Short mmCIF file of C-alpha atoms and ligand atoms in Angstrom, two decimals:
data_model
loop_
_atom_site.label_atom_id
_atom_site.label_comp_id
_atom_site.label_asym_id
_atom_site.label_seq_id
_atom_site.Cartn_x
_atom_site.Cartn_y
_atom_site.Cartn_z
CA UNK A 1 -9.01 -15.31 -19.97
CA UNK A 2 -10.15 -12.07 -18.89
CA UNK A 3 -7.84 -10.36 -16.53
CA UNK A 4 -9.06 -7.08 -15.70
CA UNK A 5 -12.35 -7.38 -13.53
CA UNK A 6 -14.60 -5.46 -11.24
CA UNK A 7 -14.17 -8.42 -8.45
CA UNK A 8 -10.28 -8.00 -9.46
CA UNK A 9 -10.61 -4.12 -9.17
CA UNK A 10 -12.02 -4.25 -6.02
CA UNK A 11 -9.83 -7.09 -4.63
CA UNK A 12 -7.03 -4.60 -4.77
CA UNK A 13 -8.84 -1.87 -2.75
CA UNK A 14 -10.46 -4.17 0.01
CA UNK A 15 -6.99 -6.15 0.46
CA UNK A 16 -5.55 -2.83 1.19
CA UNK A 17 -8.17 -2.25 3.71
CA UNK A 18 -8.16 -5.47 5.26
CA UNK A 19 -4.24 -5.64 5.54
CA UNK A 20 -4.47 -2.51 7.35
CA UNK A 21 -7.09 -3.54 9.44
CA UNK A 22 -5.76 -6.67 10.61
CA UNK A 23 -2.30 -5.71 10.73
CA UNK A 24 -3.03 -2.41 12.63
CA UNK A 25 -2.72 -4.07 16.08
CA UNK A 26 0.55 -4.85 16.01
CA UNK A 27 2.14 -2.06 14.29
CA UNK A 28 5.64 -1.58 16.07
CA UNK A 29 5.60 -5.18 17.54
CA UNK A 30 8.96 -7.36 16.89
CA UNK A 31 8.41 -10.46 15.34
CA UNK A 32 4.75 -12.09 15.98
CA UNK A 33 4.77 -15.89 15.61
CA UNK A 34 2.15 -18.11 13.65
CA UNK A 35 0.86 -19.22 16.90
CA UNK A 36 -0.20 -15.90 18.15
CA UNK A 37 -1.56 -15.35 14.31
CA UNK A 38 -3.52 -18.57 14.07
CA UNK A 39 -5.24 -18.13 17.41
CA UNK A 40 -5.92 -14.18 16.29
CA UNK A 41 -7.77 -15.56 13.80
CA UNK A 42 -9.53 -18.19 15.50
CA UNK A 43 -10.86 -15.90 17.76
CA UNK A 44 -12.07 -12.94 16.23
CA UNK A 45 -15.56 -12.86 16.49
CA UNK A 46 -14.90 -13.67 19.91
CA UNK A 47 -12.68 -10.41 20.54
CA UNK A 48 -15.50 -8.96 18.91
CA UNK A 49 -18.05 -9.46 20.91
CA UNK A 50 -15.47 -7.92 23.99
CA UNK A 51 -14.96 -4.95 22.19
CA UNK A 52 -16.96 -2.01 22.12
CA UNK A 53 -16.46 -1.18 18.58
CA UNK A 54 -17.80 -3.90 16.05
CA UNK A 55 -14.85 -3.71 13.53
CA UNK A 56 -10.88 -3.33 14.04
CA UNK A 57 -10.24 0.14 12.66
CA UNK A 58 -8.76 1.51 9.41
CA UNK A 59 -5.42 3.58 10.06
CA UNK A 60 -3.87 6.61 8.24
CA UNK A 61 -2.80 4.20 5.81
CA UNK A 62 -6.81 3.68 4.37
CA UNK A 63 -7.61 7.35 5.08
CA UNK A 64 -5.87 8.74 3.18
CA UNK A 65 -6.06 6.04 0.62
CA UNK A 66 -9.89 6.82 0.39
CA UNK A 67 -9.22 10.39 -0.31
CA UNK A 68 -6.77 9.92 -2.99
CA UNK A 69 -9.73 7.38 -4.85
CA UNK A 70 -11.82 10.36 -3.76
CA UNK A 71 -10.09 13.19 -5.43
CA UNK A 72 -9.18 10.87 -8.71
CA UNK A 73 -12.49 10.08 -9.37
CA UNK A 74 -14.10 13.29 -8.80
CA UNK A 75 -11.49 14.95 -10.84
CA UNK A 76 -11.32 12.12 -13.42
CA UNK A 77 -7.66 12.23 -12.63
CA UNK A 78 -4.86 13.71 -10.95
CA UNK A 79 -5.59 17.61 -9.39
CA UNK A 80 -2.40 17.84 -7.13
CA UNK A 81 -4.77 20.86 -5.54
CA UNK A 82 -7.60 19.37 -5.03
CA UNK A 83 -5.63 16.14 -3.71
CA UNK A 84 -3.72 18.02 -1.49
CA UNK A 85 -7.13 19.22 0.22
CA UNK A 86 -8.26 16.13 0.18
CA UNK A 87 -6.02 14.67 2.25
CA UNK A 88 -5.40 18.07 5.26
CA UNK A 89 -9.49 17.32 5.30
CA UNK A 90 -9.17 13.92 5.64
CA UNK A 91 -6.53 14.65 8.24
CA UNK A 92 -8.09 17.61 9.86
CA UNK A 93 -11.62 15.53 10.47
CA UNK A 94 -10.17 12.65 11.77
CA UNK A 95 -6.56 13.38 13.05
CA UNK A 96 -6.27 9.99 15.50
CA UNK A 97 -5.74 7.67 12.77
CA UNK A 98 -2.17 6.96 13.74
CA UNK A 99 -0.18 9.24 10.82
CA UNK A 100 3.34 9.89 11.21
CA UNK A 101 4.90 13.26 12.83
CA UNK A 102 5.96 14.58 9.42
CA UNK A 103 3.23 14.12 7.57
CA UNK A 104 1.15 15.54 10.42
CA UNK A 105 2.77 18.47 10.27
CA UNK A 106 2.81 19.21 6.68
CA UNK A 107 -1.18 18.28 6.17
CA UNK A 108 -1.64 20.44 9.07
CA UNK A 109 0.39 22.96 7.19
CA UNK A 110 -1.44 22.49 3.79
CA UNK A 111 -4.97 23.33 5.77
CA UNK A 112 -3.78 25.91 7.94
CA UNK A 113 -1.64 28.10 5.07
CA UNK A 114 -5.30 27.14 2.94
CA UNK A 115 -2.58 26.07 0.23
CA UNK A 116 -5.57 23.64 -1.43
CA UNK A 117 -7.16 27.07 -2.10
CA UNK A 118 -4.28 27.90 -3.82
CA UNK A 119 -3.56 27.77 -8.45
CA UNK A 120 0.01 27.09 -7.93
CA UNK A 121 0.72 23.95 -7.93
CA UNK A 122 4.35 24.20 -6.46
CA UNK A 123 3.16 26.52 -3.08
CA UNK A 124 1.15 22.86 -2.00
CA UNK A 125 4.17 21.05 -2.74
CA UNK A 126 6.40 23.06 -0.27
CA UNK A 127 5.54 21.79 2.89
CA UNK A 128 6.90 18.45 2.19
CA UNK A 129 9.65 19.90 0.21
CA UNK A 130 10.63 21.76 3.57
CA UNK A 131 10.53 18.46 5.66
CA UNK A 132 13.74 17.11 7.61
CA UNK A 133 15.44 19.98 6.72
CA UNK A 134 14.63 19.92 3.12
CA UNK A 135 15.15 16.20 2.30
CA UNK A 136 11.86 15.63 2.11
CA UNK A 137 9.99 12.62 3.94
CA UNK A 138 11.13 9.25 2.90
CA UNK A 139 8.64 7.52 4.74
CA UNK A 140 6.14 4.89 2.93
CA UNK A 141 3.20 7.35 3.57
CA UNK A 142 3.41 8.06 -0.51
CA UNK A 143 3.37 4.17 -1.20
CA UNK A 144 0.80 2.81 1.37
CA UNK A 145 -1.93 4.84 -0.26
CA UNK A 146 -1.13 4.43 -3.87
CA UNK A 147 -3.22 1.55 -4.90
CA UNK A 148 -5.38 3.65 -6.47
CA UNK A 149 -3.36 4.99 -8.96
CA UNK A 150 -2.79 1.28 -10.87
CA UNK A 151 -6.61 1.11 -11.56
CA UNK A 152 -7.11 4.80 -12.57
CA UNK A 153 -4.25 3.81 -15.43
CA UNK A 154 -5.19 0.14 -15.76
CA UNK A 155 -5.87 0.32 -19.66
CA UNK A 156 -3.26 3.25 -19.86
CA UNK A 157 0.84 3.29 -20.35
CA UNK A 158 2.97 2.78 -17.61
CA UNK A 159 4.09 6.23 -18.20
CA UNK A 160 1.38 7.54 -17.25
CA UNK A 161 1.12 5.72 -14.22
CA UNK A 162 4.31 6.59 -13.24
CA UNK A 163 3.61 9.77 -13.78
CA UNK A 164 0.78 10.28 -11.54
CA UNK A 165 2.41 7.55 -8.47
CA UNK A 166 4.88 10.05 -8.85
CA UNK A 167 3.58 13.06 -8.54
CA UNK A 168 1.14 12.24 -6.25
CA UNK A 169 3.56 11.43 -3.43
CA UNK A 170 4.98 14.64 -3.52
CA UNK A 171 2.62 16.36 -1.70
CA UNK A 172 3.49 15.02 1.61
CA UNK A 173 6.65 13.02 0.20
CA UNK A 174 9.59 14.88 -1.77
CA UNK A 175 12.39 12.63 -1.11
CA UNK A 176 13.07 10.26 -3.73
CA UNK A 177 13.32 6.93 -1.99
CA UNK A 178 9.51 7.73 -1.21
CA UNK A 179 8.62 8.61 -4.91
CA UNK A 180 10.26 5.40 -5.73
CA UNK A 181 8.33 3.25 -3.16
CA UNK A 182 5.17 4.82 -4.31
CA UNK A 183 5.79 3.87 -8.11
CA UNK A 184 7.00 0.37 -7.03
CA UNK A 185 3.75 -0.05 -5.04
CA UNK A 186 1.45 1.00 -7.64
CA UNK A 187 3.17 -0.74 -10.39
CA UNK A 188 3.46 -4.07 -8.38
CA UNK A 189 -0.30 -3.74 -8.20
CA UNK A 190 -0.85 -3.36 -11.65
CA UNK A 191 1.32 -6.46 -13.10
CA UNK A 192 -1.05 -8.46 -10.48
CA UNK A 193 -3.94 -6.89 -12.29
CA UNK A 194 -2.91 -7.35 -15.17
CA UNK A 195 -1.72 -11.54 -14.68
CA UNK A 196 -4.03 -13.05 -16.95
CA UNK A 197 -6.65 -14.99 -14.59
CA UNK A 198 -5.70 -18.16 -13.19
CA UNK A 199 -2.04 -17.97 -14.37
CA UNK A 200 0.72 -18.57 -12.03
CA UNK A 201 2.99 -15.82 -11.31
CA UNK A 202 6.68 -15.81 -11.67
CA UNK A 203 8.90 -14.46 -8.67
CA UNK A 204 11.79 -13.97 -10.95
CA UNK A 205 9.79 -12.65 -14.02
CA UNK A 206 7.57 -9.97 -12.04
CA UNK A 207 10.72 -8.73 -9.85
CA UNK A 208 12.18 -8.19 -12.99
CA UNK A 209 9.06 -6.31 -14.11
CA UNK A 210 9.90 -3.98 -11.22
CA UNK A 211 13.26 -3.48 -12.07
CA UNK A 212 12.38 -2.03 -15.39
CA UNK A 213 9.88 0.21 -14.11
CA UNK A 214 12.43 1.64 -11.57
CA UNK A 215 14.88 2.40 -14.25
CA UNK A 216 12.13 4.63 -15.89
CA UNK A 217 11.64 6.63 -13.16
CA UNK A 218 12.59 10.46 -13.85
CA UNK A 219 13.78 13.25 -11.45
CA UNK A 220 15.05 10.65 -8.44
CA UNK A 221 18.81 9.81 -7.78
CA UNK A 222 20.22 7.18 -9.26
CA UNK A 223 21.45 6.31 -5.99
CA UNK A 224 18.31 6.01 -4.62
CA UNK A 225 17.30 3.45 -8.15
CA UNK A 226 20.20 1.70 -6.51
CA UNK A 227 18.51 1.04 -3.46
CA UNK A 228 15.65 -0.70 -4.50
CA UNK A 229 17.85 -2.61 -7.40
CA UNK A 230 19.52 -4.17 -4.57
CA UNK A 231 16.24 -4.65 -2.75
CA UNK A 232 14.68 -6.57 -5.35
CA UNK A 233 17.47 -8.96 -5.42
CA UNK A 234 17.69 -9.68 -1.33
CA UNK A 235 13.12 -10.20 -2.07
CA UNK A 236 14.47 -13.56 -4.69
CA UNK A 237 17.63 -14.43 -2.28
CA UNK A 238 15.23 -14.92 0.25
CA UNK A 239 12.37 -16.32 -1.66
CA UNK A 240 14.92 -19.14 -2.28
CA UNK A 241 16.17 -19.75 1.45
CA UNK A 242 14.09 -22.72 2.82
CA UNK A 243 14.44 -21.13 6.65
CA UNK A 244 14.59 -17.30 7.57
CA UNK A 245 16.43 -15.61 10.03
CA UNK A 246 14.17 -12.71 10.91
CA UNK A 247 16.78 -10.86 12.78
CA UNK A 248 18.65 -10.98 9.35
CA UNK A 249 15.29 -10.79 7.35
CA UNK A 250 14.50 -7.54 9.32
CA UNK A 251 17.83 -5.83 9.00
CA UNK A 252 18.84 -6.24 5.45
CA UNK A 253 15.34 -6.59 3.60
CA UNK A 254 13.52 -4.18 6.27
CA UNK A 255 10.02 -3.71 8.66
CA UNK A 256 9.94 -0.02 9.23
CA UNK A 257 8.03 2.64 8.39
CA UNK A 258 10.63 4.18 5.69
CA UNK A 259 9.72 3.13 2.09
CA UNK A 260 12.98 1.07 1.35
CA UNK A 261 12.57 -1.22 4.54
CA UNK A 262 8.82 -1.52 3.36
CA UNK A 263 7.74 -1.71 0.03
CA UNK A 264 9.97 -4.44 -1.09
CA UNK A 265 9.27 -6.42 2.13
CA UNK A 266 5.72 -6.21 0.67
CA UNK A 267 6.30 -7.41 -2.60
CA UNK A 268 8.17 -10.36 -0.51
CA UNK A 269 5.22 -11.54 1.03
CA UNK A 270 2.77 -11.29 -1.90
CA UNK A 271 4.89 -13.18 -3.86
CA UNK A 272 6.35 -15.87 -1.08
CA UNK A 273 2.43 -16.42 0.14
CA UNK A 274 1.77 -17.54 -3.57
CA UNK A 275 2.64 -21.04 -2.42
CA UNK A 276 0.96 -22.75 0.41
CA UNK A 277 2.27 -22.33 4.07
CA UNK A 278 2.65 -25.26 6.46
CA UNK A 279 2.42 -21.67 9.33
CA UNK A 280 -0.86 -21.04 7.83
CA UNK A 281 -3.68 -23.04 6.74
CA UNK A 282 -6.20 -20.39 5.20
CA UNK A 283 -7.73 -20.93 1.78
CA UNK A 284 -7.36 -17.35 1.01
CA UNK A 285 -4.31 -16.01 -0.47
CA UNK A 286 -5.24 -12.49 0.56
CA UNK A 287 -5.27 -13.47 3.62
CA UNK A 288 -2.35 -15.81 3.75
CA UNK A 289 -0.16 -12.38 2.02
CA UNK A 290 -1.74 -10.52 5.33
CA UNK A 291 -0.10 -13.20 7.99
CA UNK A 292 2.67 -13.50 5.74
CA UNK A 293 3.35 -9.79 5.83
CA UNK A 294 2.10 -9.04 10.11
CA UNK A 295 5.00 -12.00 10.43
CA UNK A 296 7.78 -9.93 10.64
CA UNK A 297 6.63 -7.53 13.12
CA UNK A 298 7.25 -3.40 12.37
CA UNK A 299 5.26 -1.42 10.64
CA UNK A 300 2.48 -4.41 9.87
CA UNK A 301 -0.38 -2.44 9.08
CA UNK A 302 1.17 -0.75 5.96
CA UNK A 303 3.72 -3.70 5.33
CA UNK A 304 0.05 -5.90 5.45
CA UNK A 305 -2.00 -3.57 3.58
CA UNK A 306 0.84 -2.75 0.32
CA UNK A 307 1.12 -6.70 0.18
CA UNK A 308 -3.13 -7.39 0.24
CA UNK A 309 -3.50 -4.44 -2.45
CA UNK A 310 -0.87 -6.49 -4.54
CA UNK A 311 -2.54 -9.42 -3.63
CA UNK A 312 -6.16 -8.11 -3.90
CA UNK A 313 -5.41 -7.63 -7.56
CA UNK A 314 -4.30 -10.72 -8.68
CA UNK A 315 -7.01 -13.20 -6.46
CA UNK A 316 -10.00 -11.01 -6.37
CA UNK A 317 -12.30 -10.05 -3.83
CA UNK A 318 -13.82 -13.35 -3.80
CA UNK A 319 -11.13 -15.36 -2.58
CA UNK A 320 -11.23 -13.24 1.15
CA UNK A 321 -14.15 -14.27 2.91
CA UNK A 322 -16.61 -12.25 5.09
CA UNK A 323 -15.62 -14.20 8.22
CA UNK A 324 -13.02 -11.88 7.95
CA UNK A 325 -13.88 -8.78 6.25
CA UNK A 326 -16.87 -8.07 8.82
CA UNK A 327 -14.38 -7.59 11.57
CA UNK A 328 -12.57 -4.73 9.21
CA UNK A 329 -13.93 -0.94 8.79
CA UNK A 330 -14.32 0.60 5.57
CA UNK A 331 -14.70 -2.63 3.69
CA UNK A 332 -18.19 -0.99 1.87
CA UNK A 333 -17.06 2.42 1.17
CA UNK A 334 -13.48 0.32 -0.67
CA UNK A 335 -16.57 -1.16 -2.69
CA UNK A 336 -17.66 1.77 -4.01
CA UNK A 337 -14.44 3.15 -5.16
CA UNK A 338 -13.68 0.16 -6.73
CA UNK A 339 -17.13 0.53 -8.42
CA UNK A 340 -16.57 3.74 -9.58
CA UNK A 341 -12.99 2.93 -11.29
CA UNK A 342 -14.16 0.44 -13.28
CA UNK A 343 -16.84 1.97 -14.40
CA UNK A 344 -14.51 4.93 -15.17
CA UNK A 345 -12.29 2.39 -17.38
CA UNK A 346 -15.01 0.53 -18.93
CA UNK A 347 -16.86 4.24 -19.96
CA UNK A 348 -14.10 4.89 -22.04
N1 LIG B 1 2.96 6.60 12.31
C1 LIG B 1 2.78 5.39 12.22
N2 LIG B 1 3.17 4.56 13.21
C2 LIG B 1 3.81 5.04 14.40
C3 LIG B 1 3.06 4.58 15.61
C4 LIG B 1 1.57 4.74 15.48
C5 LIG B 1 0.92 4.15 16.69
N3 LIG B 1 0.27 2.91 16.37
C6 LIG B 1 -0.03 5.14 17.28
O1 LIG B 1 -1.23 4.84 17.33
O2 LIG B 1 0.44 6.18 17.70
N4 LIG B 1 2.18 4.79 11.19
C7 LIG B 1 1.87 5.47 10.00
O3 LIG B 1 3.05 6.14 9.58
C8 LIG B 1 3.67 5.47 8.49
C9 LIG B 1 3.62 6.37 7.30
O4 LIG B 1 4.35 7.49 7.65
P1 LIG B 1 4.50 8.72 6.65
O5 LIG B 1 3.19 9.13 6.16
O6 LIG B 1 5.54 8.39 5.66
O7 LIG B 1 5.00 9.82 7.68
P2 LIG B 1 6.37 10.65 7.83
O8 LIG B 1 6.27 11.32 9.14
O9 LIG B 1 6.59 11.47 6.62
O10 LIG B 1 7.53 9.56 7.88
C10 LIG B 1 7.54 8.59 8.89
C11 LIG B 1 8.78 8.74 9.79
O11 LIG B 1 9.95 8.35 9.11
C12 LIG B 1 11.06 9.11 9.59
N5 LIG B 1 11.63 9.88 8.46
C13 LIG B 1 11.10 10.05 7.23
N6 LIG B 1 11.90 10.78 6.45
C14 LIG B 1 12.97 11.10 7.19
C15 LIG B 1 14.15 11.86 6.92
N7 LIG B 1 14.40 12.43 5.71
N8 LIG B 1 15.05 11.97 7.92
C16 LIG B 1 14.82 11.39 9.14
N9 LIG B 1 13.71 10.67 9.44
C17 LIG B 1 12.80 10.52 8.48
C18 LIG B 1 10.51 10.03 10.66
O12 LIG B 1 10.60 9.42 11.89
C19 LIG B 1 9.05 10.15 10.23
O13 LIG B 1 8.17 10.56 11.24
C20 LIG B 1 2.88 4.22 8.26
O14 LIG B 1 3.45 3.16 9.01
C21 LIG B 1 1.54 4.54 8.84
O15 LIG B 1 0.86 3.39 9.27
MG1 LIG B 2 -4.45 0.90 2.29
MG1 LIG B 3 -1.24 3.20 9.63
MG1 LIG B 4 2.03 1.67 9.48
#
């Protein structure tokens, strides 16, 4: 059975978009029960029609995810440089998209120092270096636009991939635990890509996936590998629990905007919405990873849109249907990326 696929390819870019969109308005809410999700649902075209715009907006998260498909396909790869522009532009044009304070301030930087004009690569990367007092950010801003990244290096060695995840965080991300989020995104995306259509996935086999990609991950602390080891075994304890406390949920596996309390809740909800829900009766498992992942409240837009990319990848953009997607913005343009990385791959 085939497994990479142009419907798979752009599965993975319109679940980000959708996750984002749909989770967006209730980013920073506590806990949101299935109730209040089912009747969302129900009555979206309704809310629609109240609203003056005719779609739920994209957030940060798909900006800047757009210019990083933007600058990789234009450049046939990764130009930190050009990237870096990329993204003050994207910034700089449309600034109300909801980014956080650091990264604000270092795209802002990047434009106004015109680093992107720049041929040294390390005089972009100091901004972010420079962050909290030279920790660096280690916020999920690197890993909620990553997606990209697993289809530019679909037919290529993880290495390479890891590589460019990598290095493309740094520009507004320098502390580790961010790096690592980023390459545990875009990696988590590409072992859904590359499941072999219609096969079921393992929890326990593609955790442990992750857990060998983390362990080849050069230039972070090994205390920060830690981390996420010890994430990845709290996303299979609770994968096994039959009931969830979300208090305990919340504090030990994570909602929040940093990239260790939201990249493995992601891979959480992809994998536990692989089974059916009694909460949720959708026939999409897109959108069952979306509800799944708004569930816990916090930072549900990106938490929402890391899971759909994952998600997005292994369904395919046919199993979300429009009923949905034409209440989400940038749903055509996530199209055309997806277009033009798989032509890219299949070119070669
Ligand atoms: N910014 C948000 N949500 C906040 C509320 C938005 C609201 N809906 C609105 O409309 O106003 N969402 C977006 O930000 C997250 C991605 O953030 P990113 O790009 O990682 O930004 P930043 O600023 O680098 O990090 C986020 C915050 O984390 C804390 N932090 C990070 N590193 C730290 C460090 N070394 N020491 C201390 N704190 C650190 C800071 O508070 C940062 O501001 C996504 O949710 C996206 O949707
Ligand atoms: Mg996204
Ligand atoms: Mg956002
Ligand atoms: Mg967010």
């Amino acid at each position: 059975a085939r497994s990479i696929s142009l419907d798979r390819f752009k599965g993975c870019l319109v679940g980000g978009v959708a996750g984002d969109c749909l989770g967006a308005p209730f980013e920073g809410d506590q806990t949101v029960s299935s109730t209040v999700l089912n009747s969302y649902l129900e009555h979206m075209d309704e809310a629609a029609q109240k609203r003056n715009q005719p779609y739920k907006p994209y957030t940060d998260d798909t900006a800047m995810t757009f210019a990083l498909c933007k600058s990789l396909l234009k450049n046939e790869g990764l130009n930190l440089i050009d990237l870096a522009g990329q993204y003050a532009h994207e910034f700089l044009s449309d600034p109300r998209r909801g980014y956080g304070s650091g990264a604000q301030h270092v795209l802002a930087a990047i434009a106004t120092e015109k680093l992107y004009e720049s041929t040294d690569e390390s005089a972009v990367l100091e901004p972010a270096r420079q962050q909290f007092g030279g920790q660096g950010s280690y916020g999920n801003g690197a890993a909620m636009r990553v997606s990209p990244v697993a289809l530019l290096h679909a037919k290529d060695p993880i290495e390479l991939m890891i590589t460019t995840a990598h290095r493309q965080s740094l520009i507004t991300h320098s502390n580790g635990l961010a790096v690592l989020g980023a390459v545990i995104q875009a990696a988590a995306v590409r072992i859904a890509l590359q499941t072999e259509e219609g096969k079921e996935i393992d929890p326990k086999r593609f955790v442990n996936e992750l857990r060998n990609v983390i362990i080849k991950v050069d230039h972070v602390d090994a205390s920060h590998r830690e981390i996420y080891l010890e994430k990845l075994n709290l996303v299979l304890r609770f994968l096994g629990k039959t009931a969830i406390d979300e208090e305990e949920f919340c504090e030990q596996l994570g909602n929040d905007i940093s990239a260790p309390g939201s990249v493995p809740t992601a891979v959480y909800a992809f994998l536990k919405a692989l089974k059916p829900s009694q909460d949720f009766e959708v026939g999409s498992g897109i959108l069952r990873t979306i509800l799944t992942a708004i569930e816990f409240g916090g930072d549900t837009d990106t938490i929402a849109s890391m899971a759909a990319s994952i998600a997005g990848a292994y369904y395919g953009r046919a199993d979300i249907g429009e009923d949905v997607l034409k209440h989400c913005e940038g749903v055509q343009l996530a199209e055309q990326y997806a277009e033009g990385f798989f032509a890219r791959l299949t070119q070669q």
